[in-house]
mmCIF file of C-alpha atoms and ligand atoms in Angstrom:
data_model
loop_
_atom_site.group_PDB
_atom_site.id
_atom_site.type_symbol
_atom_site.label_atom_id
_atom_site.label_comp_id
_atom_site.label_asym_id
_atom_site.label_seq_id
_atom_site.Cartn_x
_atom_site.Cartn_y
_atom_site.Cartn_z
ATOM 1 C CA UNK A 27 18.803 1.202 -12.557
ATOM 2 C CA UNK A 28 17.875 1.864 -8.950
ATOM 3 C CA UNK A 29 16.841 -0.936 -8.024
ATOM 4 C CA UNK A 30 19.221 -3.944 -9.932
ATOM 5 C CA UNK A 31 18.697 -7.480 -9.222
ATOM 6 C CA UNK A 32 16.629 -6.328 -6.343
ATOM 7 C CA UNK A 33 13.598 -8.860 -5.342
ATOM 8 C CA UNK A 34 10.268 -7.047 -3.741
ATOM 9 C CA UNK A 35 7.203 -8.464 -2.721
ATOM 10 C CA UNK A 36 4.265 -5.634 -3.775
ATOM 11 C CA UNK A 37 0.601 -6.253 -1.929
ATOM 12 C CA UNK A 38 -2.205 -4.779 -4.148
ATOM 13 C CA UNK A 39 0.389 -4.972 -7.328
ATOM 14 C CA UNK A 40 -2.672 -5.914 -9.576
ATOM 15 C CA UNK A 41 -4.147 -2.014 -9.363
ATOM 16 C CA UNK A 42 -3.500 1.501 -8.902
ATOM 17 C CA UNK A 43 -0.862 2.704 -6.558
ATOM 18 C CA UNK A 44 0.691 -0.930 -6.072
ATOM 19 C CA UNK A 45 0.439 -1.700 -10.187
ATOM 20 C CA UNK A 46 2.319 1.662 -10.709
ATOM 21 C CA UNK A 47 4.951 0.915 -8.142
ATOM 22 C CA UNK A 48 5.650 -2.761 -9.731
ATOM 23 C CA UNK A 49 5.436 -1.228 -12.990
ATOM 24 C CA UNK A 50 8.159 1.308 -11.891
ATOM 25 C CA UNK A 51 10.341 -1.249 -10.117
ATOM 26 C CA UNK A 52 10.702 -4.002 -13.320
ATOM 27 C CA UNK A 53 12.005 -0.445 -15.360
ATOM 28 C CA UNK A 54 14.473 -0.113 -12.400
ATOM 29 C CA UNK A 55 15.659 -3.415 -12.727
ATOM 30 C CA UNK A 56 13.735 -5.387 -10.098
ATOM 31 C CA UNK A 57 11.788 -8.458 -10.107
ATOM 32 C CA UNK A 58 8.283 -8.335 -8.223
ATOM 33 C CA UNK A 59 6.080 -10.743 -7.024
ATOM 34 C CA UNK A 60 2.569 -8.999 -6.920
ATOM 35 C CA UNK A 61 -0.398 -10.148 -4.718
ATOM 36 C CA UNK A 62 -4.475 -9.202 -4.732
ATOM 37 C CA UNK A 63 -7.443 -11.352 -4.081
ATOM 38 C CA UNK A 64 -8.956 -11.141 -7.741
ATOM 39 C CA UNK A 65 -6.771 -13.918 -10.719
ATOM 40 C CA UNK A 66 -8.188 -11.347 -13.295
ATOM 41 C CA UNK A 67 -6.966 -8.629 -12.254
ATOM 42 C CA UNK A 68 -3.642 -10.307 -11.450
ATOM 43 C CA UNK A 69 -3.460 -11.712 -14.688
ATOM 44 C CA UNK A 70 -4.232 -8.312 -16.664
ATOM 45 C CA UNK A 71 -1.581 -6.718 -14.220
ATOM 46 C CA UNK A 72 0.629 -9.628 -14.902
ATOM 47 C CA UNK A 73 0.432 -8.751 -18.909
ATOM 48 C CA UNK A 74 0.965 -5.025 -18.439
ATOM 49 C CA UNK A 75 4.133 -5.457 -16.363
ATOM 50 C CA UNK A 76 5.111 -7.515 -18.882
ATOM 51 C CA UNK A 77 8.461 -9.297 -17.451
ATOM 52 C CA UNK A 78 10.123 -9.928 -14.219
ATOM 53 C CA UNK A 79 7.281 -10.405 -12.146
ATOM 54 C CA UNK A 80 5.291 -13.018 -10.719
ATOM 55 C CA UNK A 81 1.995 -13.410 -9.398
ATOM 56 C CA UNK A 82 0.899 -14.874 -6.209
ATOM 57 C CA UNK A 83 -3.035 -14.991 -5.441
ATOM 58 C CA UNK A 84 -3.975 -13.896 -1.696
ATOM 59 C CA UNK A 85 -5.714 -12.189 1.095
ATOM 60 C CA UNK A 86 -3.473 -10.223 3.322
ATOM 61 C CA UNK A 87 -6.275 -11.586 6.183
ATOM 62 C CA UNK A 88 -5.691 -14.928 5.596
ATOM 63 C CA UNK A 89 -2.405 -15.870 7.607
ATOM 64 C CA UNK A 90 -2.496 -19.335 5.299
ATOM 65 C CA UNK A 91 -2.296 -16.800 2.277
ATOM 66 C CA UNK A 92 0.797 -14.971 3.271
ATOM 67 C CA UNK A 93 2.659 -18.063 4.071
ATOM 68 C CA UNK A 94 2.201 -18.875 0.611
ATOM 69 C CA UNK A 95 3.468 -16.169 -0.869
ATOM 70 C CA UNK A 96 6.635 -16.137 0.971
ATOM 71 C CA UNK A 97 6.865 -20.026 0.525
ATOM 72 C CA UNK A 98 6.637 -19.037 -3.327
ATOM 73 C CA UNK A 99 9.156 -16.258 -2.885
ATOM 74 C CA UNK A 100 11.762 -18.424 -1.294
ATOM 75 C CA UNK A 101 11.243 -20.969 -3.739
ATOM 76 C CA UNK A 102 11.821 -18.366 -6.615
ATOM 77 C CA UNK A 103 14.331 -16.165 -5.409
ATOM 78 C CA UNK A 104 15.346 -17.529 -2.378
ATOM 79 C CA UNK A 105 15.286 -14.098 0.075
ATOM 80 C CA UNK A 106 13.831 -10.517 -0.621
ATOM 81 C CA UNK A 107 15.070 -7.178 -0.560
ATOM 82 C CA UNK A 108 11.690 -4.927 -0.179
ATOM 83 C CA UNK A 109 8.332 -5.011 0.778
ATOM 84 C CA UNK A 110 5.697 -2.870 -0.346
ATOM 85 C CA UNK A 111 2.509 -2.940 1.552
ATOM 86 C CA UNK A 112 -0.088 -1.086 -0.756
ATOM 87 C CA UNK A 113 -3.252 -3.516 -0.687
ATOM 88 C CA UNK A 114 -6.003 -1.773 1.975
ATOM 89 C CA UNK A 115 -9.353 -1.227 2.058
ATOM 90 C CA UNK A 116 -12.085 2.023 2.141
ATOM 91 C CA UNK A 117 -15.473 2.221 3.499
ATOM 92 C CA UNK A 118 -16.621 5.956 3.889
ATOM 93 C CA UNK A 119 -19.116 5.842 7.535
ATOM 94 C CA UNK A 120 -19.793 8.094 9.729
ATOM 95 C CA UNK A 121 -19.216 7.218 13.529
ATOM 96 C CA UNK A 122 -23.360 6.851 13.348
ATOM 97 C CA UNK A 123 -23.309 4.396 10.509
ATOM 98 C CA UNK A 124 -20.516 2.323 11.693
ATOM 99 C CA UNK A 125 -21.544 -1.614 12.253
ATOM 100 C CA UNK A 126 -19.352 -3.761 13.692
ATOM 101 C CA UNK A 127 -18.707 -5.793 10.444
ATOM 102 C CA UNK A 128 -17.561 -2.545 9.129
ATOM 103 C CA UNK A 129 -14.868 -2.031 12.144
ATOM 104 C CA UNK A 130 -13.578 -4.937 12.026
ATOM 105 C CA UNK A 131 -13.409 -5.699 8.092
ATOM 106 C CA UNK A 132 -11.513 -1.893 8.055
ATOM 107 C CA UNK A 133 -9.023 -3.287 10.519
ATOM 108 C CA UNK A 134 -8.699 -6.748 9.403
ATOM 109 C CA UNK A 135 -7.698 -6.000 6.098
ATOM 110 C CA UNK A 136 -5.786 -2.228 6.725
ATOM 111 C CA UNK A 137 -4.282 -3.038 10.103
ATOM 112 C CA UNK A 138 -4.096 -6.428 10.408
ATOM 113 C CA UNK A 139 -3.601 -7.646 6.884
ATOM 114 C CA UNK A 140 -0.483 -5.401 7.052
ATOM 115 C CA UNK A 141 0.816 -6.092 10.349
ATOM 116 C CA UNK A 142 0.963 -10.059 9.172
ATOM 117 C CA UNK A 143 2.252 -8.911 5.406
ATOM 118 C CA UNK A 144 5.767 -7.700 7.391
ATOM 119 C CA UNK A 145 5.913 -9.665 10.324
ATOM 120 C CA UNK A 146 5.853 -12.728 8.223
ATOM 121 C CA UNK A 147 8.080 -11.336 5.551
ATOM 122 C CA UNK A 148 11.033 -10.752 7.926
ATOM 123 C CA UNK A 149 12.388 -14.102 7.926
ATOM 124 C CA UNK A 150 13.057 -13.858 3.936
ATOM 125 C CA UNK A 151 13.646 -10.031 4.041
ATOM 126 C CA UNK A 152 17.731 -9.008 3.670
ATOM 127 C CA UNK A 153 19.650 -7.284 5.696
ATOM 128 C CA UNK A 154 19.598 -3.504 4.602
ATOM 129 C CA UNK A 155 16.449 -3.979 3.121
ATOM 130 C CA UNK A 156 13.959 -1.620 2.724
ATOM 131 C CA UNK A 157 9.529 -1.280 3.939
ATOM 132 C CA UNK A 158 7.246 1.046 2.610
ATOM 133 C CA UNK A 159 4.237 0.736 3.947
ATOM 134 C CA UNK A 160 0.964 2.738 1.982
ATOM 135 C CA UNK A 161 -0.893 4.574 4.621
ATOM 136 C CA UNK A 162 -3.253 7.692 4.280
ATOM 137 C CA UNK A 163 -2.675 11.048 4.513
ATOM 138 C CA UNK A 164 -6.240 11.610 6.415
ATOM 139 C CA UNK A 165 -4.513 9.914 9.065
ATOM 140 C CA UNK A 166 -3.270 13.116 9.943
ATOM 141 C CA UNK A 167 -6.409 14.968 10.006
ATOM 142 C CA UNK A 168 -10.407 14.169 10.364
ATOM 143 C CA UNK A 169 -12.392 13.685 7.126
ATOM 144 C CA UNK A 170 -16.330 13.128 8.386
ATOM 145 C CA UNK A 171 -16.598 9.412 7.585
ATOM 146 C CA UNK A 172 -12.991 8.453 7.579
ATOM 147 C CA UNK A 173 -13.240 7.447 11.247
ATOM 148 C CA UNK A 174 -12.403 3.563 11.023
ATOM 149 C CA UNK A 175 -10.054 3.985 7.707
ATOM 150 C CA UNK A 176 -8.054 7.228 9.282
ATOM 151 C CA UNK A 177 -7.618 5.664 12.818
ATOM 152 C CA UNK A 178 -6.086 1.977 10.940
ATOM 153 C CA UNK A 179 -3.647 3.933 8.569
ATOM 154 C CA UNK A 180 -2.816 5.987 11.954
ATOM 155 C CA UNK A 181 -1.779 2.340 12.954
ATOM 156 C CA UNK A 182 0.102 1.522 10.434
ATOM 157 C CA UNK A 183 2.056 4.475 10.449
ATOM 158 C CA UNK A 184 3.050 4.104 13.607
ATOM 159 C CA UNK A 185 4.718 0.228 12.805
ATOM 160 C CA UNK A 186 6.649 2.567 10.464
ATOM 161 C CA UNK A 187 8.431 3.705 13.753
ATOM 162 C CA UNK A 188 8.756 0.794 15.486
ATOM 163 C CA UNK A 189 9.837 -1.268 13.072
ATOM 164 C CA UNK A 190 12.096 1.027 11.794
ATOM 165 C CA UNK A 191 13.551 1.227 15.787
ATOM 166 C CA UNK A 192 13.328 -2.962 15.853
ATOM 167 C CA UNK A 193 14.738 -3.677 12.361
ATOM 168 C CA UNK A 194 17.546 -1.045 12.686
ATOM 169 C CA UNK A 195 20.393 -3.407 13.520
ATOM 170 C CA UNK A 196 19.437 -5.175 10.451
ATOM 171 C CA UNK A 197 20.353 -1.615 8.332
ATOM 172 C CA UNK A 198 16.608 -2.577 7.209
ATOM 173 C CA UNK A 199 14.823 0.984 6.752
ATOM 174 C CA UNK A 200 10.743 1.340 7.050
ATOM 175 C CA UNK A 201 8.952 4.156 5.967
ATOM 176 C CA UNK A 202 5.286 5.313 5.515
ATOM 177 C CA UNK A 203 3.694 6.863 2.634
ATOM 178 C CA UNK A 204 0.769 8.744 3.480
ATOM 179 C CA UNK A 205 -0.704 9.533 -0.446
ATOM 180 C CA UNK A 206 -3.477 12.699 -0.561
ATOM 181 C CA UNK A 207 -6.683 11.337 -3.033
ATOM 182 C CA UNK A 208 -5.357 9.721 -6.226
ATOM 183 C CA UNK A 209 -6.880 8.491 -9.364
ATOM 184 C CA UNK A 210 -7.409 4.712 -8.402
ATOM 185 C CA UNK A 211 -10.703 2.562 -8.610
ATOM 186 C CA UNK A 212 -10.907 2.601 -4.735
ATOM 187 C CA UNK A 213 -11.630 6.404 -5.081
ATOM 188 C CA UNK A 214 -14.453 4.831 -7.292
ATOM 189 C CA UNK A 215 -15.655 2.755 -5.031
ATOM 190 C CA UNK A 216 -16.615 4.963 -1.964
ATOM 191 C CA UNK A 217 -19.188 6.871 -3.598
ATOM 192 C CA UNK A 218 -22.615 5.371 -4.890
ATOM 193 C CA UNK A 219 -23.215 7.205 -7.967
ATOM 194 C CA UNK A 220 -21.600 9.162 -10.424
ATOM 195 C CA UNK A 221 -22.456 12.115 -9.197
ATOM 196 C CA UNK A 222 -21.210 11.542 -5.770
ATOM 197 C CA UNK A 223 -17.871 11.063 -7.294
ATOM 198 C CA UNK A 224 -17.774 14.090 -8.972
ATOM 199 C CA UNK A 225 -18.380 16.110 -5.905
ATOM 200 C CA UNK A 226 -16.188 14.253 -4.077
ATOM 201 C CA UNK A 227 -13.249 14.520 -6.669
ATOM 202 C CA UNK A 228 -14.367 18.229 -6.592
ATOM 203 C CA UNK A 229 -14.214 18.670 -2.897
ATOM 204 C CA UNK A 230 -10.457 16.710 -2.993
ATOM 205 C CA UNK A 231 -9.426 18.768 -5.261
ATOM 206 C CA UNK A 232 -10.569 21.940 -4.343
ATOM 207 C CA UNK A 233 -8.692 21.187 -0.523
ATOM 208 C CA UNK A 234 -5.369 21.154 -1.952
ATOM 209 C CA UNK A 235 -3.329 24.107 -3.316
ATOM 210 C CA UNK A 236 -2.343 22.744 -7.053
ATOM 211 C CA UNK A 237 -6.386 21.777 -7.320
ATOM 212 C CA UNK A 238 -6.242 18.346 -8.922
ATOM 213 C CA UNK A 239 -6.278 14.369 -7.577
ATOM 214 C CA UNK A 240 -2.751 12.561 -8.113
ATOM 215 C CA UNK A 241 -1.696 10.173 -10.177
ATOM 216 C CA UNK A 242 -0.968 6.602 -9.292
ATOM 217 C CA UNK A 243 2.609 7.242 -11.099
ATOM 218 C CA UNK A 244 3.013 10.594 -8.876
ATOM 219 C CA UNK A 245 2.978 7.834 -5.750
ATOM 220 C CA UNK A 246 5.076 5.111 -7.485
ATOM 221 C CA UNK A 247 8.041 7.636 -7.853
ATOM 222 C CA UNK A 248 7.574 8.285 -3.712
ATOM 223 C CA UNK A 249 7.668 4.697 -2.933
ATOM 224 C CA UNK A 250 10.880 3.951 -4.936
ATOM 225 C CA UNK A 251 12.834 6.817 -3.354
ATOM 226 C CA UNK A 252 11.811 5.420 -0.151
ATOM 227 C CA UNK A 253 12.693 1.786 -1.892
ATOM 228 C CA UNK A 254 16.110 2.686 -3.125
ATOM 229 C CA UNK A 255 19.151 3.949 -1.990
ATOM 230 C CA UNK A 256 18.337 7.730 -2.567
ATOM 231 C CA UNK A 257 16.828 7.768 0.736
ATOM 232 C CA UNK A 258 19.657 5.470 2.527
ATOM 233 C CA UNK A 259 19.701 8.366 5.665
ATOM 234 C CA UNK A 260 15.805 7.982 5.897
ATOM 235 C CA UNK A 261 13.953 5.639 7.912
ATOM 236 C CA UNK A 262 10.622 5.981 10.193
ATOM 237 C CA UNK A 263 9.430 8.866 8.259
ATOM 238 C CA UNK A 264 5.728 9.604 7.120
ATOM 239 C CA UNK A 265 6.401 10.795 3.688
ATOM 240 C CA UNK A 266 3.304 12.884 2.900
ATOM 241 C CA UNK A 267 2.649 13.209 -0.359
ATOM 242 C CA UNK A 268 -1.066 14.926 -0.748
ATOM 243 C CA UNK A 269 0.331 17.985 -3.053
ATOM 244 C CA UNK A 270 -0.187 19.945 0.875
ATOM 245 C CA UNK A 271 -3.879 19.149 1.708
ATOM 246 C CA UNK A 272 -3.297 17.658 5.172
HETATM 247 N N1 NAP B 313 -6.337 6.146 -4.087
HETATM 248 C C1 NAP B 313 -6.356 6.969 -3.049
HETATM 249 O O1 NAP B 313 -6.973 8.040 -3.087
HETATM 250 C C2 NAP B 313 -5.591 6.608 -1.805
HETATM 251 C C3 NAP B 313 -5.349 7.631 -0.879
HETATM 252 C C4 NAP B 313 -4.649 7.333 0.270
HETATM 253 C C5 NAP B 313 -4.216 6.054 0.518
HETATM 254 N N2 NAP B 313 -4.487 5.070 -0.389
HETATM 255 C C6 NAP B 313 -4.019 3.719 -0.060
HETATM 256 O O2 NAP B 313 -3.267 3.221 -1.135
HETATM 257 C C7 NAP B 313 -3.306 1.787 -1.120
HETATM 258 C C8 NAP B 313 -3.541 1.274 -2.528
HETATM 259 O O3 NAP B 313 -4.822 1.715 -2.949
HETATM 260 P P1 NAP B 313 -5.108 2.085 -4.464
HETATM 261 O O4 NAP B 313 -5.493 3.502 -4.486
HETATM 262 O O5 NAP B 313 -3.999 1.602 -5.313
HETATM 263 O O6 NAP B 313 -6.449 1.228 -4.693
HETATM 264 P P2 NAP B 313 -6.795 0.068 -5.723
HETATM 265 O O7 NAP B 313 -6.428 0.472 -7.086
HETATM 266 O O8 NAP B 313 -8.220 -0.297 -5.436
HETATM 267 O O9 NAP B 313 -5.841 -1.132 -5.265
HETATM 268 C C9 NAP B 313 -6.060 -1.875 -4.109
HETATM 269 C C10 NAP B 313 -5.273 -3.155 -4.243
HETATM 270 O O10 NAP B 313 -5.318 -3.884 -3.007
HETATM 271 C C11 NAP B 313 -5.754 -5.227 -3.262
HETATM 272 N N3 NAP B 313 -6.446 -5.700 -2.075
HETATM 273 C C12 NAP B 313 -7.515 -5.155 -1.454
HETATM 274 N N4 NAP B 313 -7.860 -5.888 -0.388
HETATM 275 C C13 NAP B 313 -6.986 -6.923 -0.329
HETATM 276 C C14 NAP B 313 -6.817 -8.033 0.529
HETATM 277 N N5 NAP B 313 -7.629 -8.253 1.577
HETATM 278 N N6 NAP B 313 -5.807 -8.899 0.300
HETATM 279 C C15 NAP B 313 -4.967 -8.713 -0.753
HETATM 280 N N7 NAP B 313 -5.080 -7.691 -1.605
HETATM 281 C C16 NAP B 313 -6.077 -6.808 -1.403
HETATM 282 C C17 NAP B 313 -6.645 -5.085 -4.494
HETATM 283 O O11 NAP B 313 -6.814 -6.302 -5.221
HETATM 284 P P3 NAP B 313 -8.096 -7.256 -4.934
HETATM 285 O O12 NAP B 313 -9.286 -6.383 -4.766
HETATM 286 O O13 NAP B 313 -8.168 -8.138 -6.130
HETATM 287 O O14 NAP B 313 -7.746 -8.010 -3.682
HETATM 288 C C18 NAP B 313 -5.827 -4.093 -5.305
HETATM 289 O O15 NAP B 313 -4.748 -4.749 -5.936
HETATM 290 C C19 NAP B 313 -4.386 1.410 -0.110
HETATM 291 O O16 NAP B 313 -3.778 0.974 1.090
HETATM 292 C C20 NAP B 313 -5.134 2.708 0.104
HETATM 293 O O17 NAP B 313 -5.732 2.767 1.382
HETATM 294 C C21 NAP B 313 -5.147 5.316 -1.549
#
């Protein structure tokens, strides 16, 4: 049990990545609480995990949102041991095609949404805690149409480094996990028709040596080393874990 009696607040818990990762946690002994805009989805995530979690409904935009869910936290559990920020947002655009809606919905939810998902968790967060925040791995190199997504998760990989430089005299660790293209519905979601998602689950795959998209699971396992104590000498790292595209 890595992660025993442990309490961890998981953004985006109701799908992919951040449903594997809660999934992974309660089977490591931890009790989530999961977040996501959408009760269904929640509520079918909810079901799936089965025990030890709870969830809270929320926008990581909405400031009033976030308070809640720490209010709820603190009334549950009383403090909090990790936070995983995995909820974000995709819309492919070319620098051409960008409208100003589209910048700043990219930012409010990526860059924003999880600046204000840590800052306000600090107060609740224990000392010698641990952050893993869910970035990209095309922050680290240009993807036509990735422009606004690319340059937000370059943000939030850098809070990775200052927080981990701010929080250190808390032994609170914060590390960034920059995932390669992985079998969630936001890779759905991008592309318009079928057929556009076959090419572009082609082209992903064909740009990385083992030739295949990850797994949701294959990122879960990354965020609880970076969770748990088997990375205790790590913090302010990009963990890249795109099986070597970038
Ligand atoms: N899959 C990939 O290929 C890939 C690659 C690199 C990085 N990532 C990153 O991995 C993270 C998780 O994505 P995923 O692949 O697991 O996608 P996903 O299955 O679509 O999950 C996204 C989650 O975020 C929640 N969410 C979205 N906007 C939100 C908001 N404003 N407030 C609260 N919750 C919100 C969604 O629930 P609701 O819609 O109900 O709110 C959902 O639970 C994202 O940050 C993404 O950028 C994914």
């Amino acid at each position: 049990m890595k992660l025993a009696n442990k309490i961890a607040v998981i953004t985006g818990g109701s799908s992919g990545i951040g449903l594997a990762t809660a999934k992974s946690f309660v089977e490591e002994g931890a009790y989530v609480f999961i977040t996501g805009r959408r009760q269904s989805e929640l509520d079918k995530a909810v079901a799936e995990i089965g025990r030890n979690v709870t969830a809270v409904q929320g926008d990581i935009t909405k400031l009033a949102d976030l308070d809640r869910l720490y209010a709820t936290v603190k009334a549950e559990k009383g403090s909090l041991d990790i936070i995983v920020a995995s909820a974000g947002f995709v819309d492919v655009k070319s620098t051409a095609e960008v409208t100003l809606e589209h910048f700043d919905k990219t930012f409010d939810v990526n860059a924003k949404g999880t600046f204000f998902t840590v800052q306000k968790a600090l107060p609740l967060l224990n000392d010698g805690g641990a952050i893993v925040l869910v970035g990209s791995c095309i922050h680290l190199k240009g993807f036509p149409q990735y422009v606004t997504y690319g340059a937000t998760k370059a943000a939030i990989r850098h809070y990775a480094k200052t927080w981990a430089a701010e929080l250190v005299g808390r032994g609170i660790r914060v590390n960034n996990l920059s995932p390669g293209a992985i079998e969630t519905p936001i890779l759905d979601i991008q592309f318009k028709t079928p057929a556009e998602l076959d090419a572009a689950k082609t082209m992903f795959s064909q740009v990385t040596p083992l030739g295949r998209i990850g797994q949701p699971e294959e990122m879960a396992s990354a965020i609880l080393f970076l969770a748990s104590s088997d990375s205790s000498y790590i913090t302010g790292i990009d963990l890249v874990a795109d099986d070597g595209m970038t």
